[in-house]
Amino acid sequence: MLPGIISFGVYCYLTDNTPESLWRYSLGALISAMIIYIPLEYLDLWAPMFQFRDDSWAMTIAEPKFVVASLVASLLLASIFSLVVRSKAFSSVLVFMRLTDRAPHETAWHSVLDSRKYLRVIRKNGEILLGWPKYYSLTSDHAFIYLQNVYFFEEDEGGFVHLDNADGVLVNYADVDTIEVSNEKLARR
């Protein structure tokens, strides 16, 4: 069961999808363990800890190759599942098959910020920034977005001016009035 717990924990971390209850977490870990152990049993890379021999139960010590194979399989499973679940292609296939109408992200903001499009950020003080969202956090306590390849709107210059002396700008959502999604690098009005 330990590889299932590890695998499901890594999957939850990579997808930002934590179950609400211990019951759901346990069920996810159990399903992960089954998915891990079936191929390991088939490939003869797993042995049960307790075996019934000669009309009694006997405990066996796990060989190192079994432990390593279980850990590698649990990390591999979590990585593959998180990539599949987060991929837009997988979500598009499910929507096309009419199995769901949900996006691969938990909120619309996650979808927008993961879309790899430039954002026009209009701050409450009127300042306009244009940049590519590299990192973001959407928790209520720490709502920030880190923009790279940032351009500032300068009226004196007659348009956008590239910020050359920094890697990016950290923007607090509390200071933002509007965020617009742009299809072009330098969208102008």
Coordinates of C-alpha atoms in Angstrom, one line a residue:
M1 CA 0.0 0.0 0.0
L2 CA 3.0 2.3 0.6
P3 CA 3.8 2.8 -3.1
G4 CA 0.1 3.7 -3.7
I5 CA 0.2 6.3 -0.9
I6 CA 3.5 7.7 -2.4
S7 CA 2.1 7.7 -5.9
F8 CA -1.2 9.3 -5.0
G9 CA 0.5 11.9 -2.8
V10 CA 2.9 12.9 -5.7
Y11 CA 0.0 13.0 -8.1
C12 CA -2.0 15.3 -5.8
Y13 CA 1.0 17.6 -5.4
L14 CA 1.7 17.8 -9.2
T15 CA -1.9 18.5 -10.1
D16 CA -2.9 20.7 -7.1
N17 CA -5.8 18.3 -6.5
T18 CA -6.1 17.3 -2.9
P19 CA -9.0 15.1 -1.9
E20 CA -11.4 16.7 0.7
S21 CA -11.5 13.7 3.0
L22 CA -9.3 10.9 4.2
W23 CA -11.6 8.4 2.7
R24 CA -11.1 9.8 -0.9
Y25 CA -7.3 9.9 -0.3
S26 CA -7.3 6.3 0.9
L27 CA -9.4 5.2 -2.1
G28 CA -7.0 7.0 -4.5
A29 CA -4.0 5.4 -2.8
L30 CA -5.6 2.0 -3.0
I31 CA -6.4 2.3 -6.7
S32 CA -2.8 3.6 -7.3
A33 CA -1.4 0.6 -5.4
M34 CA -3.5 -1.8 -7.6
I35 CA -2.3 -0.1 -10.8
I36 CA 1.3 -0.3 -9.6
Y37 CA 1.2 -3.9 -8.4
I38 CA -0.5 -5.5 -11.3
P39 CA 2.4 -4.9 -13.8
L40 CA 5.0 -5.6 -11.1
E41 CA 3.4 -8.9 -10.4
Y42 CA 3.2 -9.7 -14.1
L43 CA 6.9 -8.9 -14.5
D44 CA 7.8 -10.9 -11.3
L45 CA 9.1 -7.8 -9.6
W46 CA 6.9 -8.0 -6.5
A47 CA 6.4 -10.5 -3.8
P48 CA 3.8 -10.2 -1.0
M49 CA 5.1 -9.6 2.6
F50 CA 2.9 -12.4 4.0
Q51 CA 2.7 -15.8 2.2
F52 CA 0.7 -18.9 3.1
R53 CA 3.2 -21.9 3.2
D54 CA 2.8 -25.3 4.7
D55 CA -0.5 -24.6 6.3
S56 CA 0.7 -21.4 8.0
W57 CA 1.5 -17.8 7.3
A58 CA 5.1 -16.8 6.8
M59 CA 6.5 -13.3 6.6
T60 CA 9.1 -12.6 3.9
I61 CA 11.6 -9.8 3.8
A62 CA 11.3 -7.7 0.6
E63 CA 14.3 -7.9 -1.7
P64 CA 15.9 -4.5 -2.6
K65 CA 14.9 -5.0 -6.3
F66 CA 11.2 -5.2 -5.2
V67 CA 11.5 -2.0 -3.1
V68 CA 13.2 -0.1 -5.9
A69 CA 10.8 -1.3 -8.5
S70 CA 7.8 -0.3 -6.4
L71 CA 9.2 3.2 -5.8
V72 CA 10.1 3.8 -9.4
A73 CA 6.7 2.5 -10.5
S74 CA 4.9 4.8 -8.0
L75 CA 6.8 7.9 -9.1
L76 CA 6.4 7.0 -12.8
L77 CA 2.7 6.4 -12.4
A78 CA 2.2 9.7 -10.6
S79 CA 4.1 11.6 -13.2
I80 CA 2.4 10.1 -16.2
F81 CA -1.1 10.5 -14.7
S82 CA -0.5 14.1 -13.7
L83 CA 0.7 14.9 -17.2
V84 CA -2.3 13.2 -18.8
V85 CA -4.8 14.9 -16.5
R86 CA -3.2 18.3 -16.9
S87 CA -2.9 18.0 -20.7
K88 CA -5.4 19.9 -22.9
A89 CA -5.4 17.1 -25.4
F90 CA -6.8 14.6 -22.9
S91 CA -9.4 17.0 -21.7
S92 CA -10.4 17.8 -25.3
V93 CA -10.8 14.1 -26.1
L94 CA -13.1 13.7 -23.0
V95 CA -15.1 16.8 -24.1
F96 CA -15.4 15.5 -27.7
M97 CA -16.6 12.1 -26.4
R98 CA -19.2 14.0 -24.3
L99 CA -17.9 12.4 -21.1
T100 CA -17.4 15.8 -19.4
D101 CA -17.7 19.5 -20.1
R102 CA -15.0 20.5 -17.6
A103 CA -11.7 22.2 -18.4
P104 CA -8.4 20.5 -17.3
H105 CA -8.0 23.2 -14.7
E106 CA -9.9 23.8 -11.5
T107 CA -10.7 27.4 -12.3
A108 CA -10.9 29.6 -15.4
W109 CA -8.0 31.6 -14.2
H110 CA -5.8 28.5 -14.1
S111 CA -6.7 27.9 -17.8
V112 CA -6.0 31.5 -18.8
L113 CA -2.7 31.6 -17.0
D114 CA -1.6 28.3 -18.4
S115 CA -2.6 29.3 -21.9
R116 CA 0.8 30.8 -22.6
K117 CA -0.6 34.0 -24.0
Y118 CA 0.6 37.4 -23.2
L119 CA -1.4 39.3 -20.6
R120 CA -2.2 43.0 -20.4
V121 CA -2.4 44.0 -16.8
I122 CA -4.0 47.3 -15.9
R123 CA -3.2 48.3 -12.4
K124 CA -5.5 50.4 -10.2
N125 CA -3.1 53.3 -10.5
G126 CA -3.5 53.2 -14.3
E127 CA -0.2 51.7 -15.1
I128 CA -0.3 49.2 -18.0
L129 CA 2.0 46.1 -18.2
L130 CA 2.2 43.6 -20.9
G131 CA 4.0 40.3 -20.2
W132 CA 4.1 36.5 -20.3
P133 CA 2.8 34.8 -17.1
K134 CA 5.7 32.6 -15.8
Y135 CA 4.5 31.8 -12.3
Y136 CA 1.2 32.5 -10.5
S137 CA -0.5 31.7 -7.2
L138 CA -4.3 32.1 -6.8
T139 CA -4.7 31.5 -3.0
S140 CA -6.5 34.2 -1.2
D141 CA -3.6 34.9 1.1
H142 CA -0.9 35.1 -1.6
A143 CA -2.4 36.1 -5.0
F144 CA 0.5 37.0 -7.2
I145 CA 1.5 36.7 -10.8
Y146 CA 5.1 36.8 -12.1
L147 CA 5.3 38.4 -15.6
Q148 CA 8.4 37.9 -17.8
N149 CA 9.4 39.8 -20.9
V150 CA 7.5 42.8 -19.6
Y151 CA 6.6 45.9 -21.5
F152 CA 5.4 49.1 -19.8
F153 CA 3.1 51.5 -21.5
E154 CA 4.8 54.9 -21.7
E155 CA 2.7 57.8 -23.1
D156 CA 5.8 59.9 -23.5
E157 CA 7.3 57.1 -25.8
G158 CA 4.1 56.7 -27.6
G159 CA 3.6 53.0 -26.8
F160 CA 5.1 50.0 -25.0
V161 CA 8.7 50.0 -23.8
H162 CA 10.5 46.8 -22.9
L163 CA 11.8 46.4 -19.4
D164 CA 15.4 45.5 -20.1
N165 CA 17.0 45.7 -16.7
A166 CA 15.0 43.0 -14.9
D167 CA 13.9 39.4 -15.5
G168 CA 10.3 40.1 -14.7
V169 CA 7.8 41.8 -12.5
L170 CA 5.9 40.4 -9.5
V171 CA 2.3 41.7 -9.6
N172 CA 0.0 41.6 -6.6
Y173 CA -3.6 40.8 -7.6
A174 CA -4.8 43.3 -5.0
D175 CA -3.2 46.1 -7.1
V176 CA -4.8 44.9 -10.4
D177 CA -7.9 46.5 -11.9
T178 CA -8.2 44.4 -15.1
I179 CA -6.3 41.6 -16.8
E180 CA -6.8 41.1 -20.5
V181 CA -5.6 38.1 -22.5
S182 CA -3.8 39.0 -25.7
N183 CA -3.2 37.0 -28.8
E184 CA -0.4 39.3 -29.9
K185 CA 2.8 40.1 -28.1
L186 CA 2.3 43.9 -28.4
A187 CA -1.5 44.4 -28.4
R188 CA -2.4 48.0 -28.8
R189 CA -5.7 49.9 -28.5

